[in-house]
Tab-separated table of C-alpha atoms in Angstrom:
chain	number	residue	atom	x	y	z
A	22	MET	CA	24.152	7.222	-15.747
A	23	LEU	CA	20.764	5.063	-14.873
A	24	PRO	CA	20.733	2.085	-13.037
A	25	HIS	CA	20.385	-0.199	-15.909
A	26	GLN	CA	23.558	0.965	-17.618
A	27	THR	CA	25.975	0.261	-14.451
A	28	ASP	CA	28.266	-2.726	-14.284
A	29	ALA	CA	26.142	-3.865	-11.199
A	30	TRP	CA	23.100	-4.234	-13.689
A	31	ALA	CA	25.349	-6.297	-16.109
A	32	ALA	CA	26.403	-8.529	-13.356
A	33	LEU	CA	22.874	-9.144	-12.098
A	34	ALA	CA	21.814	-10.036	-15.594
A	35	ASP	CA	24.504	-12.629	-15.754
A	36	LEU	CA	23.387	-14.056	-12.424
A	37	ALA	CA	19.905	-14.370	-13.456
A	38	ALA	CA	20.892	-16.162	-16.753
A	39	ALA	CA	22.789	-18.828	-14.823
A	40	PRO	CA	21.115	-22.111	-13.765
A	41	ALA	CA	19.046	-21.614	-10.439
A	42	SER	CA	19.461	-23.737	-7.297
A	43	PRO	CA	15.895	-24.782	-5.769
A	44	ILE	CA	14.939	-22.631	-3.105
A	45	ALA	CA	14.811	-25.269	-0.367
A	46	SER	CA	18.417	-26.481	-1.118
A	47	LEU	CA	19.705	-22.873	-0.111
A	48	PHE	CA	19.119	-23.524	3.544
A	49	ALA	CA	21.590	-26.193	3.307
A	50	THR	CA	24.359	-24.163	1.004
A	51	GLU	CA	23.792	-21.132	2.897
A	52	PRO	CA	24.025	-21.719	6.710
A	53	ARG	CA	23.257	-17.959	7.327
A	54	ARG	CA	20.623	-17.852	5.181
A	55	LEU	CA	17.698	-17.690	7.919
A	56	GLU	CA	19.617	-15.168	9.999
A	57	ALA	CA	20.629	-13.009	6.869
A	58	LEU	CA	17.274	-12.743	5.474
A	59	THR	CA	15.053	-12.335	8.406
A	60	PRO	CA	15.770	-8.871	9.953
A	61	THR	CA	13.151	-7.575	12.988
A	62	VAL	CA	12.421	-4.153	13.224
A	63	GLU	CA	9.781	-2.556	15.527
A	64	GLY	CA	8.243	-5.979	16.452
A	65	ILE	CA	7.944	-7.064	12.863
A	66	ARG	CA	9.576	-9.895	11.456
A	67	PHE	CA	10.623	-9.755	8.064
A	68	ASP	CA	11.218	-13.401	6.387
A	69	PHE	CA	12.620	-13.117	2.829
A	70	SER	CA	14.477	-16.610	3.079
A	71	LYS	CA	11.785	-18.622	0.990
A	72	LEU	CA	12.310	-16.313	-1.792
A	73	PRO	CA	14.454	-17.374	-4.721
A	74	LEU	CA	17.101	-15.048	-3.644
A	75	THR	CA	20.646	-16.222	-2.965
A	76	LEU	CA	23.058	-14.121	-0.374
A	77	ALA	CA	25.263	-13.548	-3.436
A	78	GLN	CA	22.488	-12.273	-5.544
A	79	LEU	CA	21.553	-10.020	-2.524
A	80	GLN	CA	25.198	-8.683	-2.239
A	81	ALA	CA	25.178	-7.836	-6.007
A	82	LEU	CA	21.745	-6.310	-5.753
A	83	ALA	CA	23.149	-4.144	-2.526
A	84	ALA	CA	25.899	-3.163	-5.186
A	85	LEU	CA	23.466	-1.975	-7.389
A	86	ALA	CA	21.577	-0.037	-4.731
A	87	ALA	CA	25.131	1.694	-4.089
A	88	GLU	CA	25.691	2.248	-7.719
A	89	ALA	CA	21.785	3.924	-8.240
A	90	GLY	CA	22.855	6.343	-5.429
A	91	LEU	CA	20.028	4.891	-3.213
A	92	PRO	CA	21.968	6.559	0.282
A	93	GLU	CA	21.859	9.784	-1.515
A	94	TRP	CA	18.419	9.602	-2.880
A	95	ARG	CA	17.552	8.552	0.610
A	96	ARG	CA	19.287	11.478	2.476
A	97	LYS	CA	17.815	13.827	-0.043
A	98	MET	CA	14.418	12.852	0.427
A	99	ALA	CA	14.780	12.676	4.075
A	100	GLY	CA	16.289	16.447	3.751
A	101	GLY	CA	13.372	17.833	2.021
A	102	GLU	CA	15.180	18.320	-1.138
A	103	VAL	CA	13.750	17.709	-4.605
A	104	VAL	CA	13.349	14.218	-5.294
A	105	ASN	CA	10.365	14.547	-7.893
A	106	GLY	CA	12.002	16.065	-10.807
A	107	SER	CA	9.021	16.146	-13.301
A	108	GLU	CA	7.031	18.369	-11.171
A	109	GLY	CA	10.096	20.196	-9.249
A	110	ARG	CA	8.957	18.853	-5.911
A	111	ALA	CA	10.278	17.607	-2.687
A	112	ALA	CA	8.682	14.417	-1.006
A	113	THR	CA	7.848	15.349	2.594
A	114	HIS	CA	5.897	12.780	3.821
A	115	MET	CA	8.703	11.227	6.145
A	116	ALA	CA	9.038	14.909	7.985
A	117	LEU	CA	5.308	14.577	9.097
A	118	ARG	CA	6.002	11.613	11.099
A	119	ASP	CA	9.789	12.934	12.462
A	120	PRO	CA	9.358	13.917	16.161
A	121	ALA	CA	11.438	16.936	15.745
A	122	ARG	CA	9.125	18.355	12.780
A	123	ARG	CA	5.054	17.543	13.755
A	124	GLY	CA	4.127	21.006	13.841
A	125	GLU	CA	1.318	20.490	11.055
A	126	GLN	CA	-0.261	17.604	13.230
A	127	ALA	CA	-1.075	19.958	16.021
A	128	ALA	CA	-4.019	21.386	14.260
A	129	LEU	CA	-5.131	17.964	13.268
A	130	LEU	CA	-5.000	16.895	16.823
A	131	GLU	CA	-6.699	19.766	18.276
A	132	THR	CA	-9.513	19.481	15.741
A	133	ALA	CA	-9.897	15.599	16.416
A	134	ALA	CA	-10.174	16.567	20.329
A	135	ARG	CA	-13.001	19.056	19.346
A	136	ILE	CA	-14.756	16.954	17.408
A	137	ARG	CA	-14.761	14.251	20.064
A	138	ALA	CA	-15.607	16.730	22.632
A	139	GLY	CA	-18.677	17.901	20.655
A	140	ALA	CA	-17.333	21.240	19.841
A	141	LEU	CA	-18.722	20.989	16.230
A	142	GLY	CA	-22.198	19.662	17.532
A	143	PRO	CA	-23.220	16.099	18.356
A	144	VAL	CA	-21.211	13.728	16.332
A	145	ARG	CA	-21.915	10.043	15.976
A	146	HIS	CA	-20.972	9.331	12.332
A	147	VAL	CA	-18.214	10.715	9.999
A	148	ILE	CA	-18.607	10.348	6.474
A	149	HIS	CA	-15.006	10.735	5.130
A	150	ILE	CA	-15.278	11.759	1.213
A	151	GLY	CA	-11.954	11.512	-1.035
A	152	ILE	CA	-10.532	9.431	-3.628
A	153	GLY	CA	-7.299	7.473	-4.269
A	154	GLY	CA	-4.641	8.140	-1.416
A	155	SER	CA	-7.569	10.631	0.156
A	156	ALA	CA	-9.457	7.620	1.055
A	157	LEU	CA	-7.493	4.509	0.763
A	158	GLY	CA	-5.133	5.375	3.444
A	159	PRO	CA	-7.833	6.547	5.942
A	160	GLN	CA	-9.800	3.833	5.335
A	161	LEU	CA	-7.194	1.262	5.890
A	162	LEU	CA	-6.170	3.036	9.273
A	163	VAL	CA	-9.895	2.932	10.668
A	164	ASP	CA	-10.529	-0.531	9.270
A	165	ALA	CA	-7.476	-1.859	10.786
A	166	LEU	CA	-7.412	-0.287	14.430
A	167	GLY	CA	-10.914	1.378	14.917
A	168	ALA	CA	-12.763	-1.840	16.117
A	169	GLY	CA	-14.354	-0.981	19.622
A	170	ALA	CA	-12.937	2.727	19.636
A	171	ASP	CA	-14.902	4.976	21.554
A	172	GLY	CA	-15.071	7.702	18.836
A	173	PRO	CA	-17.686	8.320	16.150
A	174	GLU	CA	-18.285	5.526	13.413
A	175	VAL	CA	-16.368	6.538	10.193
A	176	HIS	CA	-17.672	5.644	6.778
A	177	VAL	CA	-15.551	6.132	3.716
A	178	ALA	CA	-17.113	7.174	0.137
A	179	ALA	CA	-14.714	7.482	-2.604
A	180	ASN	CA	-16.432	6.310	-5.871
A	181	ILE	CA	-18.417	8.591	-7.949
A	182	ASP	CA	-20.952	5.872	-8.165
A	183	GLY	CA	-23.819	7.047	-5.922
A	184	ALA	CA	-24.179	3.803	-4.631
A	185	ALA	CA	-21.275	4.266	-2.739
A	186	LEU	CA	-22.421	7.566	-1.076
A	187	ALA	CA	-26.092	6.070	-0.384
A	188	ARG	CA	-24.591	3.246	1.392
A	189	ALA	CA	-22.998	5.752	3.813
A	190	PHE	CA	-26.220	7.968	3.942
A	191	ASP	CA	-27.768	4.668	4.982
A	192	ALA	CA	-25.612	4.089	7.966
A	193	CYS	CA	-25.924	7.507	9.275
A	194	ASP	CA	-28.256	9.757	11.152
A	195	PRO	CA	-27.746	13.396	9.089
A	196	ALA	CA	-28.283	15.038	12.590
A	197	GLU	CA	-25.227	13.621	14.002
A	198	THR	CA	-23.160	13.313	10.849
A	199	LEU	CA	-19.638	15.304	10.201
A	200	LEU	CA	-18.491	15.356	6.605
A	201	ILE	CA	-14.694	15.354	6.011
A	202	ALA	CA	-13.797	16.367	2.309
A	203	VAL	CA	-10.217	15.596	1.396
A	204	SER	CA	-8.871	16.862	-2.018
A	205	LYS	CA	-5.213	17.946	-2.587
A	206	THR	CA	-6.290	20.429	-4.961
A	207	PHE	CA	-9.982	20.882	-4.132
A	208	THR	CA	-10.825	20.393	-7.765
A	209	THR	CA	-11.015	16.778	-7.770
A	210	GLN	CA	-14.336	16.055	-9.661
A	211	GLU	CA	-15.519	12.931	-7.887
A	212	THR	CA	-14.872	14.233	-4.260
A	213	LEU	CA	-16.454	17.669	-5.217
A	214	THR	CA	-19.574	15.811	-6.550
A	215	ASN	CA	-20.084	13.914	-3.573
A	216	LEU	CA	-19.699	16.628	-1.092
A	217	ALA	CA	-22.268	18.549	-2.823
A	218	SER	CA	-24.723	15.590	-2.812
A	219	ALA	CA	-23.794	15.172	0.662
A	220	LEU	CA	-24.519	18.603	1.433
A	221	ASN	CA	-27.854	18.371	-0.055
A	222	TRP	CA	-28.533	15.295	1.821
A	223	LEU	CA	-27.893	16.917	5.040
A	224	ALA	CA	-30.184	19.975	3.980
A	225	ALA	CA	-32.984	17.725	2.871
A	226	ASN	CA	-32.899	16.087	6.193
A	227	GLY	CA	-32.976	19.193	8.591
A	228	VAL	CA	-29.650	20.442	8.806
A	229	ALA	CA	-29.901	24.056	9.017
A	230	ASP	CA	-26.336	25.011	8.022
A	231	PRO	CA	-24.814	21.915	6.248
A	232	ILE	CA	-21.458	23.678	5.164
A	233	SER	CA	-21.042	24.178	9.110
A	234	ARG	CA	-21.040	20.226	9.356
A	235	VAL	CA	-17.860	20.136	6.807
A	236	VAL	CA	-14.241	19.633	7.347
A	237	ALA	CA	-12.006	20.177	4.486
A	238	VAL	CA	-8.514	18.773	4.389
A	239	THR	CA	-6.527	20.290	1.331
A	240	ALA	CA	-3.300	21.612	-0.074
A	241	ALA	CA	-5.602	24.320	-1.436
A	242	PRO	CA	-7.142	26.049	1.503
A	243	ASP	CA	-8.060	29.173	-0.300
A	244	LYS	CA	-10.543	26.866	-2.929
A	245	ALA	CA	-12.180	25.210	0.217
A	246	LYS	CA	-12.816	28.496	1.863
A	247	ALA	CA	-14.367	30.176	-1.191
A	248	LYS	CA	-16.812	27.250	-1.034
A	249	GLY	CA	-17.724	28.452	2.227
A	250	ILE	CA	-16.023	26.033	4.385
A	251	SER	CA	-14.441	27.484	7.778
A	252	GLU	CA	-13.017	24.292	9.391
A	253	ILE	CA	-9.910	23.791	7.286
A	254	LEU	CA	-7.042	21.581	7.746
A	255	PRO	CA	-4.086	22.170	5.077
A	256	PHE	CA	-1.353	19.872	4.093
A	257	ALA	CA	1.780	20.591	1.962
A	258	ASP	CA	1.728	20.428	-1.583
A	259	SER	CA	4.841	18.226	-1.346
A	260	VAL	CA	2.946	15.347	0.231
A	261	GLY	CA	1.685	12.976	-2.503
A	262	GLY	CA	-1.965	11.552	-1.998
A	263	ARG	CA	-1.027	7.937	-1.825
A	264	TYR	CA	1.779	9.186	1.129
A	265	SER	CA	-0.613	11.416	2.723
A	266	LEU	CA	-2.518	9.643	5.556
A	267	TRP	CA	0.453	10.931	7.930
A	268	SER	CA	-0.955	14.313	7.338
A	269	ALA	CA	-4.536	15.631	8.280
A	270	VAL	CA	-5.674	13.297	5.718
A	271	GLY	CA	-5.590	10.698	8.837
A	272	LEU	CA	-8.036	12.802	10.707
A	273	PRO	CA	-10.598	9.818	10.653
A	274	LEU	CA	-8.479	7.804	12.769
A	275	ALA	CA	-7.841	10.424	15.330
A	276	ILE	CA	-11.615	11.225	15.499
A	277	ARG	CA	-12.412	7.327	15.715
A	278	CYS	CA	-9.345	6.118	17.901
A	279	GLY	CA	-8.447	9.565	19.629
A	280	PRO	CA	-5.369	11.807	18.970
A	281	ALA	CA	-3.019	9.445	20.953
A	282	ALA	CA	-3.423	6.507	18.479
A	283	PHE	CA	-2.418	8.865	15.702
A	284	GLU	CA	0.518	9.836	17.638
A	285	ALA	CA	1.418	6.475	18.091
A	286	LEU	CA	1.053	5.518	14.561
A	287	LEU	CA	3.471	8.220	13.662
A	288	ASP	CA	5.962	7.038	16.299
A	289	GLY	CA	6.309	3.458	14.746
A	290	ALA	CA	6.620	5.043	11.211
A	291	ALA	CA	9.462	7.223	12.711
A	292	ALA	CA	11.287	4.265	14.174
A	293	MET	CA	10.921	2.514	10.785
A	294	ASP	CA	12.397	5.716	9.255
A	295	ARG	CA	15.060	5.342	11.352
A	296	HIS	CA	15.940	1.885	10.348
A	297	PHE	CA	15.580	2.621	6.767
A	298	LEU	CA	18.002	5.608	7.155
A	299	LYS	CA	20.535	4.295	9.233
A	300	THR	CA	20.879	0.657	8.718
A	301	PRO	CA	23.396	-0.759	5.873
A	302	LEU	CA	21.756	-1.709	2.632
A	303	GLY	CA	22.435	-5.281	2.885
A	304	ALA	CA	20.590	-5.438	6.063
A	305	ASN	CA	17.962	-3.036	5.835
A	306	ALA	CA	14.547	-4.396	5.815
A	307	PRO	CA	12.653	-2.053	3.145
A	308	VAL	CA	15.772	-2.026	1.146
A	309	MET	CA	16.093	-5.752	1.318
A	310	ALA	CA	12.541	-6.251	0.047
A	311	ALA	CA	12.908	-3.647	-2.785
A	312	MET	CA	16.177	-6.063	-3.922
A	313	ALA	CA	14.071	-8.866	-4.020
A	314	ASP	CA	11.367	-7.057	-5.920
A	315	VAL	CA	13.802	-5.578	-8.616
A	316	TRP	CA	15.280	-8.971	-8.724
A	317	GLN	CA	12.028	-10.697	-9.399
A	318	ALA	CA	10.355	-8.470	-11.481
A	319	CYS	CA	13.222	-6.913	-13.791
A	320	PHE	CA	15.555	-9.756	-13.813
A	321	LEU	CA	13.495	-13.039	-13.395
A	322	LYS	CA	10.682	-11.501	-15.395
A	323	LYS	CA	8.073	-11.984	-12.704
A	324	PRO	CA	5.153	-9.871	-13.951
A	325	THR	CA	2.842	-10.082	-10.651
A	326	ARG	CA	3.018	-9.969	-6.888
A	327	ALA	CA	0.489	-11.235	-4.691
A	328	ILE	CA	-0.067	-9.915	-1.134
A	329	PHE	CA	-2.435	-11.815	1.109
A	330	ALA	CA	-3.241	-10.458	4.625
A	331	TYR	CA	-3.976	-13.318	7.024
A	332	ASP	CA	-5.598	-10.773	9.488
A	333	GLU	CA	-9.249	-9.384	8.830
A	334	ARG	CA	-7.964	-6.151	10.361
A	335	LEU	CA	-5.761	-5.779	7.623
A	336	ARG	CA	-8.218	-6.658	4.802
A	337	LEU	CA	-7.700	-3.506	2.979
A	338	LEU	CA	-3.893	-3.825	2.852
A	339	PRO	CA	-3.730	-5.362	-0.551
A	340	PRO	CA	-5.798	-2.523	-2.373
A	341	TYR	CA	-3.711	0.154	-0.493
A	342	LEU	CA	-0.684	-1.487	-1.698
A	343	GLN	CA	-2.181	-1.747	-5.127
A	344	GLN	CA	-1.967	2.379	-5.451
A	345	LEU	CA	1.092	2.815	-3.367
A	346	GLU	CA	3.359	0.430	-5.664
A	347	MET	CA	1.692	0.390	-8.979
A	348	GLU	CA	0.795	4.223	-8.853
A	349	SER	CA	4.403	5.065	-7.965
A	350	ASN	CA	6.279	2.628	-9.702
A	351	GLY	CA	4.211	1.743	-12.701
A	352	LYS	CA	6.399	3.517	-15.260
A	353	SER	CA	7.940	3.083	-18.771
A	354	VAL	CA	10.575	5.755	-18.915
A	355	ALA	CA	13.565	6.613	-16.425
A	356	ARG	CA	13.552	10.025	-14.472
A	357	ASP	CA	15.159	11.491	-17.540
A	358	GLY	CA	12.399	10.428	-19.940
A	359	THR	CA	14.258	7.600	-21.699
A	360	PRO	CA	12.482	4.588	-22.520
A	361	LEU	CA	13.367	1.655	-19.980
A	362	PRO	CA	14.511	-1.578	-21.744
A	363	PHE	CA	13.063	-4.098	-19.007
A	364	PRO	CA	9.916	-4.545	-17.104
A	365	THR	CA	9.308	-2.380	-14.088
A	366	ALA	CA	6.861	-2.858	-11.114
A	367	ALA	CA	5.037	-5.914	-10.942
A	368	ILE	CA	1.305	-5.814	-10.811
A	369	SER	CA	0.456	-6.013	-7.337
A	370	TRP	CA	-2.920	-8.023	-6.491
A	371	GLY	CA	-4.064	-10.116	-3.367
A	372	GLY	CA	-6.643	-10.995	-0.926
A	373	THR	CA	-7.617	-11.981	2.710
A	374	GLY	CA	-6.474	-15.381	4.373
A	375	THR	CA	-8.253	-17.807	4.485
A	376	ASP	CA	-10.967	-16.601	2.166
A	377	ALA	CA	-8.349	-16.646	-0.566
A	378	GLN	CA	-7.145	-20.031	-0.225
A	379	HIS	CA	-10.500	-21.060	-1.585
A	380	ALA	CA	-10.689	-18.835	-4.347
A	381	VAL	CA	-7.003	-18.193	-6.138
A	382	PHE	CA	-4.615	-20.466	-4.365
A	383	GLN	CA	-5.394	-23.293	-6.760
A	384	LEU	CA	-3.561	-21.024	-9.616
A	385	LEU	CA	-0.709	-19.968	-7.189
A	386	HIS	CA	0.266	-23.751	-6.418
A	387	GLN	CA	-0.503	-25.836	-9.629
A	388	GLY	CA	-0.823	-22.748	-12.222
A	389	THR	CA	1.601	-22.082	-14.880
A	390	HIS	CA	2.578	-18.947	-13.124
A	391	ALA	CA	5.226	-19.009	-10.622
A	392	ASP	CA	5.285	-15.282	-9.461
A	393	PRO	CA	6.187	-14.038	-5.655
A	394	ILE	CA	3.837	-14.134	-2.910
A	395	GLU	CA	3.648	-12.295	0.241
A	396	PHE	CA	1.882	-13.149	3.410
A	397	VAL	CA	1.436	-10.525	6.125
A	398	ALA	CA	0.187	-11.969	9.589
A	399	VAL	CA	-0.185	-10.578	13.041
A	400	ALA	CA	0.875	-12.926	16.178
A	401	THR	CA	-1.558	-11.829	18.707
A	402	PRO	CA	-5.308	-12.090	17.463
A	403	GLY	CA	-7.523	-9.119	17.483
A	404	HIS	CA	-10.612	-10.815	19.313
A	405	GLY	CA	-11.570	-12.375	22.446
A	406	LEU	CA	-13.134	-15.545	20.742
A	407	ASP	CA	-11.521	-19.215	21.359
A	408	PRO	CA	-7.680	-19.292	20.671
A	409	ILE	CA	-8.444	-22.044	18.084
A	410	HIS	CA	-9.491	-19.297	15.682
A	411	HIS	CA	-6.135	-17.523	15.619
A	412	ARG	CA	-4.027	-20.718	15.793
A	413	LEU	CA	-5.763	-22.099	12.682
A	414	LEU	CA	-5.415	-18.676	10.856
A	415	LEU	CA	-1.536	-18.802	11.372
A	416	ALA	CA	-1.517	-22.431	10.799
A	417	ASN	CA	-2.997	-21.755	7.255
A	418	CYS	CA	-0.661	-18.933	6.568
A	419	PHE	CA	2.680	-20.584	7.465
A	420	ALA	CA	1.319	-23.936	5.648
A	421	GLN	CA	1.064	-21.910	2.471
A	422	GLY	CA	4.628	-20.951	2.469
A	423	ALA	CA	5.686	-24.090	3.196
A	424	ALA	CA	3.682	-26.115	0.565
A	425	LEU	CA	4.540	-23.779	-2.045
A	426	LEU	CA	8.076	-24.389	-1.323
A	427	LYS	CA	8.269	-27.900	-0.807
A	428	GLY	CA	5.233	-28.803	-3.703
A	429	ARG	CA	4.635	-32.470	-3.718
A	430	THR	CA	6.625	-34.849	-5.785
A	431	GLN	CA	5.267	-37.159	-8.471
A	432	ALA	CA	6.239	-40.316	-6.270
A	433	GLU	CA	4.239	-38.864	-3.239
A	434	ALA	CA	1.451	-38.032	-5.832
A	435	LEU	CA	1.381	-41.373	-7.000
A	436	ALA	CA	1.219	-42.954	-3.476
A	437	GLU	CA	-1.901	-40.161	-2.611
A	438	ALA	CA	-3.703	-41.223	-5.993
A	439	GLY	CA	-3.278	-44.994	-5.261
A	440	GLY	CA	-1.188	-45.762	-8.324
A	441	ASP	CA	-3.325	-44.145	-10.831
A	442	ALA	CA	-0.680	-42.192	-12.845
A	443	ALA	CA	-3.093	-39.835	-14.317
A	444	LEU	CA	-4.762	-38.754	-11.195
A	445	ALA	CA	-1.040	-38.485	-9.504
A	446	ARG	CA	-0.369	-35.879	-12.450
A	447	ALA	CA	-3.541	-33.886	-11.262
A	448	LYS	CA	-2.117	-34.157	-7.590
A	449	GLY	CA	1.305	-33.224	-8.254
A	450	PHE	CA	2.603	-29.782	-7.161
A	451	PRO	CA	5.792	-28.293	-8.729
A	452	GLY	CA	7.102	-26.687	-5.599
A	453	ASN	CA	9.849	-24.456	-5.682
A	454	ARG	CA	7.560	-21.453	-5.574
A	455	GLY	CA	9.077	-18.218	-3.545
A	456	SER	CA	7.077	-16.626	-0.768
A	457	ALA	CA	7.991	-13.842	2.067
A	458	THR	CA	6.292	-13.896	5.006
A	459	ILE	CA	5.797	-10.612	7.310
A	460	LEU	CA	4.943	-11.388	11.024
A	461	ILE	CA	4.044	-8.641	13.111
A	462	ASP	CA	3.706	-9.286	16.852
A	463	ARG	CA	0.717	-7.357	17.688
A	464	LEU	CA	-1.700	-4.911	15.312
A	465	THR	CA	-1.329	-1.677	17.327
A	466	PRO	CA	-1.147	1.948	15.796
A	467	ASP	CA	2.863	2.014	16.062
A	468	ARG	CA	3.086	-1.289	14.441
A	469	LEU	CA	0.951	-0.327	11.666
A	470	GLY	CA	2.728	2.760	11.044
A	471	ALA	CA	5.978	1.009	11.181
A	472	LEU	CA	4.472	-1.391	8.610
A	473	LEU	CA	3.472	1.133	6.224
A	474	ALA	CA	6.636	3.154	6.304
A	475	PHE	CA	8.344	-0.022	5.547
A	476	TYR	CA	6.155	-0.273	2.406
A	477	GLU	CA	6.684	3.216	1.439
A	478	ALA	CA	10.327	3.012	1.820
A	479	ARG	CA	10.649	-0.191	-0.060
A	480	THR	CA	8.781	1.257	-2.852
A	481	PHE	CA	11.000	4.430	-3.221
A	482	SER	CA	14.103	2.365	-2.980
A	483	ALA	CA	12.909	0.134	-5.727
A	484	ALA	CA	12.327	3.266	-7.801
A	485	VAL	CA	15.798	4.484	-7.180
A	486	MET	CA	17.102	1.004	-8.251
A	487	MET	CA	15.165	0.988	-11.512
A	488	GLY	CA	15.691	4.806	-12.077
A	489	VAL	CA	12.099	5.773	-11.941
A	490	ASN	CA	10.621	8.687	-10.199
A	491	PRO	CA	7.882	7.242	-7.934
A	492	PHE	CA	6.225	10.475	-6.866
A	493	ASP	CA	4.455	11.571	-9.965
A	494	GLN	CA	1.358	9.818	-11.709
A	495	TRP	CA	0.822	11.280	-15.243
A	496	GLY	CA	-0.744	8.164	-16.173
A	497	VAL	CA	-3.588	9.169	-13.975
A	498	GLU	CA	-4.317	12.174	-16.049
A	499	LEU	CA	-5.142	11.122	-19.730
A	500	GLY	CA	-8.170	9.234	-18.527
A	501	LYS	CA	-9.265	12.263	-16.486
A	502	GLN	CA	-9.003	14.547	-19.375
A	503	VAL	CA	-11.243	12.209	-21.684
A	504	ALA	CA	-13.739	11.541	-19.051
A	505	ASN	CA	-14.188	15.258	-18.521
A	506	ARG	CA	-14.890	15.716	-22.455
A	507	LEU	CA	-17.380	12.790	-22.636
A	508	SER	CA	-19.171	14.007	-19.271
A	509	ALA	CA	-19.527	17.187	-20.801
A	510	GLY	CA	-21.291	15.636	-23.855
A	511	GLU	CA	-18.731	16.042	-26.271
A	512	THR	CA	-19.065	13.729	-29.092
A	513	GLY	CA	-16.962	13.299	-32.409
A	514	GLY	CA	-13.177	12.728	-32.313
A	515	PHE	CA	-13.521	9.367	-30.405
A	516	ASP	CA	-13.264	5.640	-31.792
A	517	PRO	CA	-16.284	3.927	-33.183
A	518	SER	CA	-16.733	1.709	-29.994
A	519	THR	CA	-16.593	4.891	-27.666
A	520	GLU	CA	-19.152	6.624	-29.690
A	521	ALA	CA	-21.394	3.641	-29.637
A	522	LEU	CA	-20.929	2.798	-25.972
A	523	MET	CA	-22.082	6.656	-25.231
A	524	LYS	CA	-25.176	6.008	-27.604
A	525	ALA	CA	-25.987	3.034	-25.957
A	526	ALA	CA	-25.994	4.499	-22.589
A	527	GLY	CA	-27.913	7.615	-23.410
A	528	LEU	CA	-25.116	10.046	-22.920
């Protein structure tokens, strides 16, 4: 039986159809609300209390999670059993950070230490070539933790657009540049094309043996070896790209910040995994977040969820989460292939605070959409400038959630507008707009590891509650197949618009 066919799902549908109390009023009617909806794990405070979710609804969602088999699915994933039915695979990313099962990382850490020590020649720059999960995760890690680190600078090139690779070239000295090529299959068109161009760049700039300046990270080591690469770090085929930063794909962090930083990242993730595996569903931070996601997307029909990082070091978190959440749960069929009669994963989008306040928050406060918003902040600043910078940053973050909740009544707006009724209508704010806030005590490798493991567990839990497989991504394949036909110069059989575009571009 699929989750939407259970009694728990029907009960939630009834709750969603009932009149909803204003969120602000719930703090009075539910005295334990703040305590119950604000778990703290590994120095991270998860505040779900301003979401449109009552404690009774949370309890009903926990019942759905139980009926959907989340405890069993959780156990199967952690135990290395098959959880990716369409591909017949386990999903072993959690094993990578388990202290008892970290054998794969030994080669990664040893390679990073050798590179930092100059064993592969002088290295001041690293160009990391990959795409999707092979680039987003490592780029986030280095951007968040790499400021002021003592290792080589890391530049990530993902886009097949040559401008991306050219920008990396402009920042590097070819004589002191190492290439990392990441592809699970080592057949990814964008990655292999960029790698070939990077090797040509090294050769054209006097590097005698460019292939010796390449480290390949792949689940298909024979294919990398066939291209003449000798430095190869394998990872398991059961590790999906968007879950792969815990594997050798995370090599850039170990090079930039040192092997100890990478091990701390794993330690933080492992601590969050223990919380996820052992804590009851109703008090489990990632499960609670997943419950809120399913409630808002599937039952309240909220089609988007915005994530705003109020810390410059986490500016790449929103795009990282876009892939994690939408590639995992952006499905329209259940695990057994049957169509789903409800909306699944919300569209993830977002930006960086306070920049976004001057760009998109007009719509969030006064627009016709009232979809959930998530703020991520760090209590300790990542700089040594005047503390006023961080005080203003956090004040703005917390103010957004408070203002979205409270709004501005028409009476207040009328006073603000000096009695002008038309102006008062423009200055009124509906309020009652839900948000969650994640507050990290400090941004260190272990805290970042815990945060990213939280988001992974949250995505998995939501998938189980909706009955979808979060580990395949067949939706990516069709576009690739058509692109291969077009890039090969194939014509005919396409729609008139596509044919005309190809002709206009001279392809």
